[in-house]
Amino acid sequence: ASAAKGRVIPMPVVTHLVVEAPASGIWTAEEDAVLREGVLRFGTQAWDRVAAHLVPLVAGRGSPRSVEACFSRWESVVRHATVKGPWLPEEDALLRQIVAKVGNKSWATTASHLPGRTGKQCRE
């Protein structure tokens, strides 16, 4: 599937994505996308790895997002945002794993393991 404009698509050879963090501490849409990708890759129990995934450019601007900042942003904003558009390869693979484990009877349960995706999206 082709990527929607503005979506962050991970490349197999990349270990992290570089984003520029604004000095004011305000999160950008790009950082939110990379945070979401980090949670997909590392889960919600490895916040140190998720935070390390958000590496700002070394240009004197901003600083790396802390573990606490990543967790807080995830819980207050990103986790609840519904994602629209094509699925990332990580999402598709995770969906297949979850369906293999829990079956295809409760799509709401399946969606609870896929950040930003609804039961209907998982079913379709």
Short mmCIF file of N, CA, C and O in Angstrom, two decimals:
data_model
loop_
_atom_site.label_atom_id
_atom_site.label_comp_id
_atom_site.label_asym_id
_atom_site.label_seq_id
_atom_site.Cartn_x
_atom_site.Cartn_y
_atom_site.Cartn_z
N ALA A 1 0.84 -1.18 0.00
CA ALA A 1 0.00 0.00 0.00
C ALA A 1 0.88 1.24 0.00
O ALA A 1 1.92 1.27 0.62
N SER A 2 0.45 2.26 -0.66
CA SER A 2 1.24 3.49 -0.68
C SER A 2 0.98 4.29 0.59
O SER A 2 -0.06 4.21 1.20
N ALA A 3 1.98 5.04 0.97
CA ALA A 3 1.89 5.81 2.21
C ALA A 3 1.13 7.10 1.98
O ALA A 3 1.26 7.74 0.95
N ALA A 4 0.33 7.47 2.96
CA ALA A 4 -0.38 8.75 2.90
C ALA A 4 0.61 9.88 3.16
O ALA A 4 1.58 9.71 3.88
N LYS A 5 0.36 11.03 2.58
CA LYS A 5 1.24 12.17 2.78
C LYS A 5 1.30 12.52 4.26
O LYS A 5 0.30 12.58 4.94
N GLY A 6 2.53 12.71 4.76
CA GLY A 6 2.70 13.07 6.15
C GLY A 6 2.88 11.89 7.09
O GLY A 6 3.20 12.06 8.23
N ARG A 7 2.67 10.66 6.61
CA ARG A 7 2.86 9.47 7.45
C ARG A 7 4.33 9.13 7.51
O ARG A 7 5.05 9.27 6.54
N VAL A 8 4.79 8.66 8.62
CA VAL A 8 6.17 8.22 8.79
C VAL A 8 6.22 6.73 8.48
O VAL A 8 5.55 5.94 9.13
N ILE A 9 6.98 6.36 7.47
CA ILE A 9 7.10 4.96 7.08
C ILE A 9 8.49 4.48 7.45
O ILE A 9 9.49 5.01 6.98
N PRO A 10 8.60 3.47 8.33
CA PRO A 10 9.92 3.00 8.73
C PRO A 10 10.61 2.25 7.60
O PRO A 10 9.98 1.56 6.83
N MET A 11 11.89 2.42 7.51
CA MET A 11 12.70 1.71 6.53
C MET A 11 13.44 0.60 7.27
O MET A 11 13.90 0.81 8.39
N PRO A 12 13.61 -0.56 6.68
CA PRO A 12 14.23 -1.69 7.36
C PRO A 12 15.63 -1.40 7.89
O PRO A 12 16.03 -1.95 8.89
N VAL A 13 16.41 -0.55 7.22
CA VAL A 13 17.78 -0.30 7.64
C VAL A 13 17.89 0.83 8.66
O VAL A 13 18.96 1.08 9.16
N VAL A 14 16.81 1.50 8.98
CA VAL A 14 16.84 2.62 9.91
C VAL A 14 16.55 2.12 11.31
O VAL A 14 15.58 1.41 11.52
N THR A 15 17.38 2.52 12.29
CA THR A 15 17.14 2.10 13.66
C THR A 15 16.30 3.11 14.43
O THR A 15 15.76 2.81 15.46
N HIS A 16 16.23 4.34 13.94
CA HIS A 16 15.39 5.37 14.54
C HIS A 16 15.15 6.46 13.51
O HIS A 16 15.88 6.56 12.54
N LEU A 17 14.14 7.23 13.72
CA LEU A 17 13.86 8.35 12.83
C LEU A 17 14.28 9.62 13.52
O LEU A 17 14.16 9.76 14.73
N VAL A 18 14.81 10.56 12.76
CA VAL A 18 15.27 11.81 13.32
C VAL A 18 14.21 12.88 13.09
O VAL A 18 13.76 13.07 11.98
N VAL A 19 13.82 13.53 14.16
CA VAL A 19 12.85 14.62 14.05
C VAL A 19 13.42 15.83 14.76
O VAL A 19 14.22 15.72 15.67
N GLU A 20 13.01 16.98 14.33
CA GLU A 20 13.46 18.21 14.94
C GLU A 20 12.46 18.63 16.01
O GLU A 20 11.29 18.86 15.72
N ALA A 21 12.91 18.68 17.24
CA ALA A 21 12.03 19.06 18.35
C ALA A 21 12.10 20.56 18.55
O ALA A 21 13.17 21.13 18.62
N PRO A 22 10.96 21.23 18.61
CA PRO A 22 10.98 22.66 18.82
C PRO A 22 11.44 23.01 20.23
O PRO A 22 11.22 22.24 21.16
N ALA A 23 12.11 24.14 20.37
CA ALA A 23 12.65 24.55 21.67
C ALA A 23 11.54 24.80 22.69
O ALA A 23 11.76 24.70 23.88
N SER A 24 10.34 25.14 22.24
CA SER A 24 9.26 25.50 23.15
C SER A 24 8.67 24.31 23.89
O SER A 24 7.93 24.48 24.84
N GLY A 25 8.98 23.09 23.46
CA GLY A 25 8.44 21.91 24.11
C GLY A 25 7.12 21.45 23.52
O GLY A 25 6.58 20.45 23.94
N ILE A 26 6.59 22.18 22.56
CA ILE A 26 5.34 21.79 21.92
C ILE A 26 5.63 20.62 20.98
O ILE A 26 6.57 20.64 20.21
N TRP A 27 4.79 19.60 21.06
CA TRP A 27 4.97 18.43 20.22
C TRP A 27 4.48 18.72 18.81
O TRP A 27 3.43 19.34 18.62
N THR A 28 5.21 18.25 17.82
CA THR A 28 4.81 18.41 16.42
C THR A 28 4.03 17.17 15.98
O THR A 28 4.10 16.11 16.63
N ALA A 29 3.32 17.30 14.87
CA ALA A 29 2.60 16.15 14.31
C ALA A 29 3.59 15.05 13.92
O ALA A 29 3.29 13.86 14.07
N GLU A 30 4.76 15.45 13.45
CA GLU A 30 5.78 14.46 13.08
C GLU A 30 6.25 13.68 14.30
O GLU A 30 6.40 12.46 14.25
N GLU A 31 6.46 14.38 15.41
CA GLU A 31 6.87 13.69 16.64
C GLU A 31 5.78 12.74 17.12
O GLU A 31 6.08 11.62 17.57
N ASP A 32 4.52 13.15 17.02
CA ASP A 32 3.42 12.28 17.41
C ASP A 32 3.43 11.00 16.56
O ASP A 32 3.22 9.90 17.07
N ALA A 33 3.67 11.15 15.26
CA ALA A 33 3.72 10.00 14.37
C ALA A 33 4.87 9.07 14.73
O ALA A 33 4.73 7.84 14.75
N VAL A 34 6.03 9.64 15.05
CA VAL A 34 7.19 8.83 15.42
C VAL A 34 6.97 8.18 16.79
O VAL A 34 7.36 7.03 17.02
N LEU A 35 6.31 8.89 17.70
CA LEU A 35 5.96 8.32 19.01
C LEU A 35 5.06 7.11 18.81
O LEU A 35 5.28 6.04 19.40
N ARG A 36 4.06 7.24 17.97
CA ARG A 36 3.14 6.14 17.69
C ARG A 36 3.89 4.95 17.09
O ARG A 36 3.68 3.80 17.47
N GLU A 37 4.79 5.24 16.17
CA GLU A 37 5.59 4.17 15.57
C GLU A 37 6.46 3.49 16.63
O GLU A 37 6.60 2.27 16.64
N GLY A 38 7.04 4.29 17.53
CA GLY A 38 7.85 3.72 18.61
C GLY A 38 7.06 2.79 19.50
O GLY A 38 7.55 1.72 19.90
N VAL A 39 5.83 3.17 19.81
CA VAL A 39 4.97 2.31 20.63
C VAL A 39 4.63 1.04 19.88
O VAL A 39 4.61 -0.06 20.46
N LEU A 40 4.40 1.14 18.58
CA LEU A 40 4.13 -0.06 17.78
C LEU A 40 5.33 -1.01 17.79
O LEU A 40 5.18 -2.21 17.87
N ARG A 41 6.53 -0.44 17.70
CA ARG A 41 7.74 -1.26 17.66
C ARG A 41 8.12 -1.84 19.01
O ARG A 41 8.52 -2.99 19.11
N PHE A 42 8.04 -1.02 20.08
CA PHE A 42 8.59 -1.41 21.37
C PHE A 42 7.54 -1.67 22.45
O PHE A 42 7.88 -2.17 23.52
N GLY A 43 6.29 -1.30 22.20
CA GLY A 43 5.23 -1.52 23.18
C GLY A 43 5.17 -0.43 24.25
O GLY A 43 5.97 0.50 24.24
N THR A 44 4.23 -0.60 25.17
CA THR A 44 4.02 0.42 26.21
C THR A 44 4.72 0.07 27.51
O THR A 44 4.46 0.69 28.54
N GLN A 45 5.60 -0.91 27.49
CA GLN A 45 6.36 -1.26 28.68
C GLN A 45 7.84 -0.89 28.54
O GLN A 45 8.61 -1.11 29.46
N ALA A 46 8.22 -0.34 27.39
CA ALA A 46 9.63 -0.01 27.14
C ALA A 46 9.76 1.47 26.76
O ALA A 46 10.22 1.83 25.69
N TRP A 47 9.36 2.35 27.68
CA TRP A 47 9.34 3.78 27.38
C TRP A 47 10.73 4.35 27.15
O TRP A 47 10.88 5.33 26.43
N ASP A 48 11.76 3.74 27.74
CA ASP A 48 13.12 4.21 27.47
C ASP A 48 13.47 4.02 26.00
O ASP A 48 14.09 4.88 25.37
N ARG A 49 13.06 2.90 25.42
CA ARG A 49 13.32 2.65 23.99
C ARG A 49 12.45 3.55 23.11
O ARG A 49 12.91 4.02 22.08
N VAL A 50 11.21 3.77 23.52
CA VAL A 50 10.33 4.66 22.76
C VAL A 50 10.92 6.07 22.77
O VAL A 50 11.00 6.73 21.72
N ALA A 51 11.38 6.55 23.93
CA ALA A 51 11.96 7.89 24.02
C ALA A 51 13.23 7.99 23.19
O ALA A 51 13.46 9.01 22.52
N ALA A 52 14.06 6.95 23.19
CA ALA A 52 15.28 6.96 22.39
C ALA A 52 14.97 6.99 20.90
O ALA A 52 15.77 7.45 20.09
N HIS A 53 13.79 6.51 20.54
CA HIS A 53 13.33 6.50 19.14
C HIS A 53 13.13 7.93 18.62
O HIS A 53 13.23 8.19 17.44
N LEU A 54 12.84 8.86 19.54
CA LEU A 54 12.63 10.26 19.19
C LEU A 54 13.94 11.02 19.39
O LEU A 54 14.20 11.55 20.45
N VAL A 55 14.76 11.07 18.38
CA VAL A 55 16.07 11.72 18.49
C VAL A 55 16.03 13.03 17.70
O VAL A 55 15.90 13.01 16.48
N PRO A 56 16.14 14.17 18.39
CA PRO A 56 16.10 15.44 17.66
C PRO A 56 17.40 15.68 16.90
O PRO A 56 18.43 15.09 17.20
N LEU A 57 17.33 16.53 15.91
CA LEU A 57 18.52 16.92 15.17
C LEU A 57 19.49 17.62 16.10
O LEU A 57 19.09 18.38 16.98
N VAL A 58 20.77 17.38 15.92
CA VAL A 58 21.77 18.04 16.74
C VAL A 58 22.12 19.35 16.05
O VAL A 58 23.04 19.46 15.28
N ALA A 59 21.30 20.34 16.32
CA ALA A 59 21.47 21.65 15.70
C ALA A 59 21.27 22.74 16.73
O ALA A 59 20.94 23.86 16.40
N GLY A 60 21.42 22.39 17.98
CA GLY A 60 21.25 23.38 19.04
C GLY A 60 19.81 23.65 19.40
O GLY A 60 19.51 24.45 20.26
N ARG A 61 18.87 22.95 18.75
CA ARG A 61 17.46 23.17 19.04
C ARG A 61 16.88 21.97 19.78
O ARG A 61 17.14 20.84 19.43
N GLY A 62 16.11 22.26 20.78
CA GLY A 62 15.38 21.21 21.48
C GLY A 62 16.28 20.25 22.22
O GLY A 62 17.49 20.41 22.26
N SER A 63 15.69 19.28 22.84
CA SER A 63 16.42 18.24 23.53
C SER A 63 15.62 16.96 23.39
O SER A 63 14.44 16.99 23.06
N PRO A 64 16.26 15.82 23.62
CA PRO A 64 15.51 14.56 23.48
C PRO A 64 14.30 14.56 24.41
O PRO A 64 14.34 15.11 25.50
N ARG A 65 13.25 13.93 23.96
CA ARG A 65 12.05 13.81 24.79
C ARG A 65 12.31 12.80 25.89
O ARG A 65 12.86 11.73 25.63
N SER A 66 11.93 13.12 27.10
CA SER A 66 12.17 12.22 28.23
C SER A 66 11.18 11.06 28.19
O SER A 66 10.14 11.10 27.52
N VAL A 67 11.50 10.04 28.96
CA VAL A 67 10.61 8.89 29.10
C VAL A 67 9.26 9.37 29.62
O VAL A 67 8.21 8.99 29.10
N GLU A 68 9.30 10.26 30.61
CA GLU A 68 8.06 10.77 31.21
C GLU A 68 7.24 11.59 30.19
O GLU A 68 6.02 11.48 30.15
N ALA A 69 7.94 12.39 29.38
CA ALA A 69 7.25 13.19 28.37
C ALA A 69 6.59 12.30 27.32
O ALA A 69 5.45 12.56 26.89
N CYS A 70 7.29 11.26 26.90
CA CYS A 70 6.73 10.33 25.91
C CYS A 70 5.51 9.62 26.46
O CYS A 70 4.47 9.53 25.80
N PHE A 71 5.61 9.12 27.69
CA PHE A 71 4.49 8.43 28.31
C PHE A 71 3.29 9.37 28.46
O PHE A 71 2.15 9.01 28.12
N SER A 72 3.55 10.57 28.94
CA SER A 72 2.48 11.54 29.15
C SER A 72 1.80 11.90 27.83
O SER A 72 0.56 11.96 27.75
N ARG A 73 2.58 12.16 26.80
CA ARG A 73 2.01 12.51 25.49
C ARG A 73 1.19 11.35 24.95
O ARG A 73 0.11 11.54 24.39
N TRP A 74 1.70 10.13 25.12
CA TRP A 74 0.99 8.95 24.64
C TRP A 74 -0.36 8.82 25.35
O TRP A 74 -1.39 8.66 24.69
N GLU A 75 -0.34 8.91 26.66
CA GLU A 75 -1.56 8.72 27.44
C GLU A 75 -2.58 9.83 27.23
O GLU A 75 -3.78 9.58 27.20
N SER A 76 -2.11 11.07 27.08
CA SER A 76 -3.05 12.19 27.01
C SER A 76 -3.52 12.53 25.60
O SER A 76 -4.60 13.09 25.45
N VAL A 77 -2.74 12.19 24.57
CA VAL A 77 -3.10 12.64 23.23
C VAL A 77 -3.05 11.52 22.19
O VAL A 77 -4.05 11.18 21.58
N VAL A 78 -1.89 10.96 21.98
CA VAL A 78 -1.66 10.09 20.82
C VAL A 78 -2.44 8.79 20.89
O VAL A 78 -3.01 8.34 19.90
N ARG A 79 -2.51 8.20 22.07
CA ARG A 79 -3.19 6.91 22.23
C ARG A 79 -4.65 6.98 21.80
O ARG A 79 -5.22 6.02 21.29
N HIS A 80 -5.27 8.12 22.00
CA HIS A 80 -6.70 8.26 21.74
C HIS A 80 -7.01 8.76 20.33
O HIS A 80 -8.18 8.84 19.96
N ALA A 81 -6.00 9.11 19.58
CA ALA A 81 -6.21 9.64 18.23
C ALA A 81 -6.43 8.49 17.25
O ALA A 81 -5.62 7.58 17.16
N THR A 82 -7.53 8.54 16.53
CA THR A 82 -7.82 7.52 15.53
C THR A 82 -6.97 7.77 14.30
O THR A 82 -6.93 8.87 13.78
N VAL A 83 -6.30 6.73 13.85
CA VAL A 83 -5.45 6.81 12.67
C VAL A 83 -6.29 6.43 11.46
O VAL A 83 -6.99 5.43 11.46
N LYS A 84 -6.18 7.24 10.43
CA LYS A 84 -6.89 6.95 9.19
C LYS A 84 -5.87 6.73 8.10
O LYS A 84 -4.74 7.19 8.18
N GLY A 85 -6.26 6.04 7.06
CA GLY A 85 -5.36 5.83 5.95
C GLY A 85 -4.73 4.45 5.97
O GLY A 85 -5.12 3.57 6.73
N PRO A 86 -3.75 4.26 5.09
CA PRO A 86 -3.14 2.94 4.94
C PRO A 86 -2.45 2.46 6.22
O PRO A 86 -1.99 3.26 7.02
N TRP A 87 -2.38 1.17 6.36
CA TRP A 87 -1.75 0.56 7.52
C TRP A 87 -0.24 0.49 7.30
O TRP A 87 0.23 0.22 6.20
N LEU A 88 0.52 0.69 8.38
CA LEU A 88 1.96 0.49 8.34
C LEU A 88 2.23 -1.01 8.34
O LEU A 88 1.43 -1.78 8.86
N PRO A 89 3.35 -1.44 7.80
CA PRO A 89 3.67 -2.88 7.82
C PRO A 89 3.69 -3.45 9.24
O PRO A 89 3.24 -4.58 9.46
N GLU A 90 4.17 -2.67 10.23
CA GLU A 90 4.18 -3.14 11.62
C GLU A 90 2.76 -3.37 12.13
O GLU A 90 2.51 -4.31 12.87
N GLU A 91 1.84 -2.48 11.75
CA GLU A 91 0.45 -2.62 12.18
C GLU A 91 -0.15 -3.89 11.57
O GLU A 91 -0.85 -4.64 12.25
N ASP A 92 0.09 -4.11 10.30
CA ASP A 92 -0.46 -5.26 9.61
C ASP A 92 0.06 -6.55 10.23
O ASP A 92 -0.71 -7.49 10.49
N ALA A 93 1.36 -6.60 10.51
CA ALA A 93 1.95 -7.79 11.13
C ALA A 93 1.39 -8.01 12.53
O ALA A 93 1.06 -9.16 12.91
N LEU A 94 1.25 -6.94 13.31
CA LEU A 94 0.70 -7.05 14.65
C LEU A 94 -0.75 -7.51 14.60
O LEU A 94 -1.17 -8.36 15.40
N LEU A 95 -1.53 -6.99 13.67
CA LEU A 95 -2.92 -7.40 13.51
C LEU A 95 -3.01 -8.91 13.26
O LEU A 95 -3.81 -9.61 13.89
N ARG A 96 -2.18 -9.40 12.37
CA ARG A 96 -2.18 -10.84 12.06
C ARG A 96 -1.82 -11.67 13.30
O ARG A 96 -2.44 -12.71 13.55
N GLN A 97 -0.85 -11.21 14.08
CA GLN A 97 -0.46 -11.93 15.30
C GLN A 97 -1.60 -11.96 16.31
O GLN A 97 -1.88 -13.00 16.92
N ILE A 98 -2.26 -10.83 16.47
CA ILE A 98 -3.35 -10.75 17.45
C ILE A 98 -4.52 -11.63 17.03
O ILE A 98 -5.08 -12.36 17.86
N VAL A 99 -4.88 -11.58 15.76
CA VAL A 99 -6.00 -12.41 15.27
C VAL A 99 -5.66 -13.89 15.42
O VAL A 99 -6.51 -14.70 15.81
N ALA A 100 -4.40 -14.26 15.17
CA ALA A 100 -3.99 -15.65 15.34
C ALA A 100 -4.11 -16.09 16.79
O ALA A 100 -4.44 -17.24 17.10
N LYS A 101 -3.89 -15.15 17.71
CA LYS A 101 -3.93 -15.47 19.15
C LYS A 101 -5.35 -15.44 19.71
O LYS A 101 -5.74 -16.35 20.43
N VAL A 102 -6.13 -14.40 19.40
CA VAL A 102 -7.45 -14.24 20.03
C VAL A 102 -8.62 -14.56 19.10
O VAL A 102 -9.76 -14.58 19.54
N GLY A 103 -8.35 -14.78 17.83
CA GLY A 103 -9.42 -15.09 16.90
C GLY A 103 -10.06 -13.84 16.33
O GLY A 103 -9.61 -12.72 16.59
N ASN A 104 -11.11 -14.04 15.55
CA ASN A 104 -11.76 -12.91 14.87
C ASN A 104 -13.17 -12.65 15.39
O ASN A 104 -14.03 -12.20 14.64
N LYS A 105 -13.39 -12.88 16.66
CA LYS A 105 -14.74 -12.68 17.23
C LYS A 105 -14.90 -11.33 17.91
O LYS A 105 -15.97 -10.75 17.88
N SER A 106 -13.84 -10.81 18.53
CA SER A 106 -13.94 -9.54 19.24
C SER A 106 -12.96 -8.53 18.65
O SER A 106 -11.80 -8.44 19.05
N TRP A 107 -13.45 -7.76 17.70
CA TRP A 107 -12.60 -6.79 17.02
C TRP A 107 -12.23 -5.63 17.93
O TRP A 107 -11.18 -5.01 17.78
N ALA A 108 -13.06 -5.33 18.92
CA ALA A 108 -12.73 -4.28 19.89
C ALA A 108 -11.51 -4.69 20.71
O ALA A 108 -10.62 -3.88 20.98
N THR A 109 -11.46 -5.97 21.10
CA THR A 109 -10.30 -6.48 21.83
C THR A 109 -9.06 -6.42 20.96
O THR A 109 -7.99 -5.99 21.40
N THR A 110 -9.20 -6.81 19.71
CA THR A 110 -8.08 -6.75 18.77
C THR A 110 -7.59 -5.32 18.62
O THR A 110 -6.39 -5.04 18.69
N ALA A 111 -8.51 -4.37 18.45
CA ALA A 111 -8.15 -2.97 18.26
C ALA A 111 -7.46 -2.39 19.50
O ALA A 111 -6.63 -1.49 19.37
N SER A 112 -7.77 -2.91 20.68
CA SER A 112 -7.14 -2.39 21.89
C SER A 112 -5.62 -2.61 21.90
O SER A 112 -4.90 -1.97 22.64
N HIS A 113 -5.14 -3.50 21.06
CA HIS A 113 -3.70 -3.77 20.95
C HIS A 113 -3.04 -2.99 19.81
O HIS A 113 -1.83 -3.08 19.63
N LEU A 114 -3.84 -2.26 19.04
CA LEU A 114 -3.34 -1.50 17.90
C LEU A 114 -3.61 -0.02 18.12
O LEU A 114 -4.74 0.45 17.92
N PRO A 115 -2.61 0.73 18.55
CA PRO A 115 -2.80 2.15 18.86
C PRO A 115 -3.42 2.94 17.71
O PRO A 115 -2.93 2.90 16.58
N GLY A 116 -4.54 3.60 18.00
CA GLY A 116 -5.17 4.47 17.03
C GLY A 116 -6.09 3.79 16.03
O GLY A 116 -6.73 4.46 15.23
N ARG A 117 -6.19 2.49 16.08
CA ARG A 117 -7.06 1.76 15.14
C ARG A 117 -8.33 1.32 15.85
O ARG A 117 -8.33 0.98 17.03
N THR A 118 -9.43 1.34 15.11
CA THR A 118 -10.73 0.95 15.66
C THR A 118 -11.01 -0.52 15.33
O THR A 118 -10.38 -1.11 14.45
N GLY A 119 -12.00 -1.07 16.02
CA GLY A 119 -12.42 -2.44 15.73
C GLY A 119 -12.87 -2.61 14.30
O GLY A 119 -12.57 -3.61 13.65
N LYS A 120 -13.59 -1.62 13.78
CA LYS A 120 -14.06 -1.70 12.40
C LYS A 120 -12.89 -1.73 11.42
O LYS A 120 -12.91 -2.47 10.44
N GLN A 121 -11.86 -0.91 11.68
CA GLN A 121 -10.70 -0.92 10.80
C GLN A 121 -10.00 -2.27 10.83
O GLN A 121 -9.54 -2.75 9.80
N CYS A 122 -9.93 -2.89 12.00
CA CYS A 122 -9.29 -4.19 12.12
C CYS A 122 -10.08 -5.26 11.37
O CYS A 122 -9.51 -6.12 10.72
N ARG A 123 -11.39 -5.18 11.44
CA ARG A 123 -12.25 -6.15 10.79
C ARG A 123 -12.17 -6.07 9.28
O ARG A 123 -12.19 -7.06 8.58
N GLU A 124 -12.07 -4.85 8.78
CA GLU A 124 -12.07 -4.65 7.33
C GLU A 124 -10.69 -4.83 6.79
O GLU A 124 -10.37 -5.06 5.72
#
